[in-house]
Amino acid sequence: MFCQRVLVLALMVVLLLNVVENEAASFPWSCPSLSGVCRKVCLPTELFFGPLGCGKGFLCCVSHFL
């Protein structure tokens, strides 16, 4: 019985580490995938989508969505 508990615990730890490792890669959106441009300030005709893979201080600006 003790061996089964250890095996289940080890399996849970491996699964948890796998989920934590892939957590950052689970978000598929980036500025290029939205056909956006990284700028310091978005133009009035563009939509702001946050940093989304742009460098520090830059925003993802998308001129049209869809």
C-alpha positions as YAML, in Angstrom:
chain: A
units: angstrom
residues:
- id: 1
  name: MET
  ca: [0.00, 0.00, 0.00]
- id: 2
  name: PHE
  ca: [2.86, 2.39, 0.82]
- id: 3
  name: CYS
  ca: [4.44, 1.77, -2.60]
- id: 4
  name: GLN
  ca: [1.18, 2.72, -4.34]
- id: 5
  name: ARG
  ca: [0.94, 5.98, -2.38]
- id: 6
  name: VAL
  ca: [4.50, 6.91, -3.31]
- id: 7
  name: LEU
  ca: [3.83, 6.10, -6.95]
- id: 8
  name: VAL
  ca: [0.66, 8.23, -7.02]
- id: 9
  name: LEU
  ca: [2.46, 11.10, -5.28]
- id: 10
  name: ALA
  ca: [5.35, 10.94, -7.77]
- id: 11
  name: LEU
  ca: [2.91, 10.94, -10.69]
- id: 12
  name: MET
  ca: [1.09, 13.98, -9.28]
- id: 13
  name: VAL
  ca: [4.39, 15.86, -8.88]
- id: 14
  name: VAL
  ca: [5.42, 15.10, -12.47]
- id: 15
  name: LEU
  ca: [2.05, 16.26, -13.80]
- id: 16
  name: LEU
  ca: [2.17, 19.43, -11.71]
- id: 17
  name: LEU
  ca: [5.67, 20.28, -12.96]
- id: 18
  name: ASN
  ca: [4.55, 19.71, -16.54]
- id: 19
  name: VAL
  ca: [1.60, 22.09, -16.13]
- id: 20
  name: VAL
  ca: [3.76, 24.80, -14.51]
- id: 21
  name: GLU
  ca: [6.41, 24.48, -17.23]
- id: 22
  name: ASN
  ca: [3.88, 24.87, -20.07]
- id: 23
  name: GLU
  ca: [1.88, 27.65, -18.43]
- id: 24
  name: ALA
  ca: [3.75, 30.49, -20.17]
- id: 25
  name: ALA
  ca: [3.47, 28.80, -23.55]
- id: 26
  name: SER
  ca: [-0.27, 28.27, -23.23]
- id: 27
  name: PHE
  ca: [-1.10, 31.83, -24.32]
- id: 28
  name: PRO
  ca: [-0.88, 31.76, -28.14]
- id: 29
  name: TRP
  ca: [-1.50, 35.44, -28.90]
- id: 30
  name: SER
  ca: [1.28, 37.82, -29.81]
- id: 31
  name: CYS
  ca: [1.44, 41.14, -31.60]
- id: 32
  name: PRO
  ca: [2.51, 39.64, -34.98]
- id: 33
  name: SER
  ca: [-0.27, 37.03, -34.82]
- id: 34
  name: LEU
  ca: [-2.79, 39.89, -34.57]
- id: 35
  name: SER
  ca: [-1.10, 41.74, -37.47]
- id: 36
  name: GLY
  ca: [-0.06, 44.43, -35.03]
- id: 37
  name: VAL
  ca: [2.88, 46.80, -34.75]
- id: 38
  name: CYS
  ca: [4.89, 47.56, -31.60]
- id: 39
  name: ARG
  ca: [4.90, 51.30, -30.90]
- id: 40
  name: LYS
  ca: [5.47, 53.63, -27.97]
- id: 41
  name: VAL
  ca: [2.03, 55.21, -28.51]
- id: 42
  name: CYS
  ca: [-0.80, 53.84, -30.65]
- id: 43
  name: LEU
  ca: [-2.31, 56.00, -33.37]
- id: 44
  name: PRO
  ca: [-5.90, 57.22, -32.80]
- id: 45
  name: THR
  ca: [-7.18, 54.80, -35.48]
- id: 46
  name: GLU
  ca: [-5.48, 51.76, -33.88]
- id: 47
  name: LEU
  ca: [-6.66, 49.44, -31.15]
- id: 48
  name: PHE
  ca: [-4.42, 48.88, -28.10]
- id: 49
  name: PHE
  ca: [-3.80, 45.23, -27.15]
- id: 50
  name: GLY
  ca: [-1.25, 45.60, -24.34]
- id: 51
  name: PRO
  ca: [2.43, 44.61, -24.54]
- id: 52
  name: LEU
  ca: [1.80, 41.15, -26.15]
- id: 53
  name: GLY
  ca: [5.41, 40.28, -26.96]
- id: 54
  name: CYS
  ca: [6.61, 43.82, -27.60]
- id: 55
  name: GLY
  ca: [9.72, 45.12, -25.86]
- id: 56
  name: LYS
  ca: [9.66, 47.02, -22.60]
- id: 57
  name: GLY
  ca: [7.83, 50.32, -23.00]
- id: 58
  name: PHE
  ca: [6.16, 49.35, -26.29]
- id: 59
  name: LEU
  ca: [2.51, 48.56, -26.97]
- id: 60
  name: CYS
  ca: [0.87, 46.30, -29.53]
- id: 61
  name: CYS
  ca: [-1.19, 48.50, -31.85]
- id: 62
  name: VAL
  ca: [-3.57, 46.86, -34.32]
- id: 63
  name: SER
  ca: [-5.09, 48.90, -37.13]
- id: 64
  name: HIS
  ca: [-7.86, 46.40, -37.87]
- id: 65
  name: PHE
  ca: [-9.07, 43.34, -36.01]
- id: 66
  name: LEU
  ca: [-10.32, 40.30, -37.98]
...
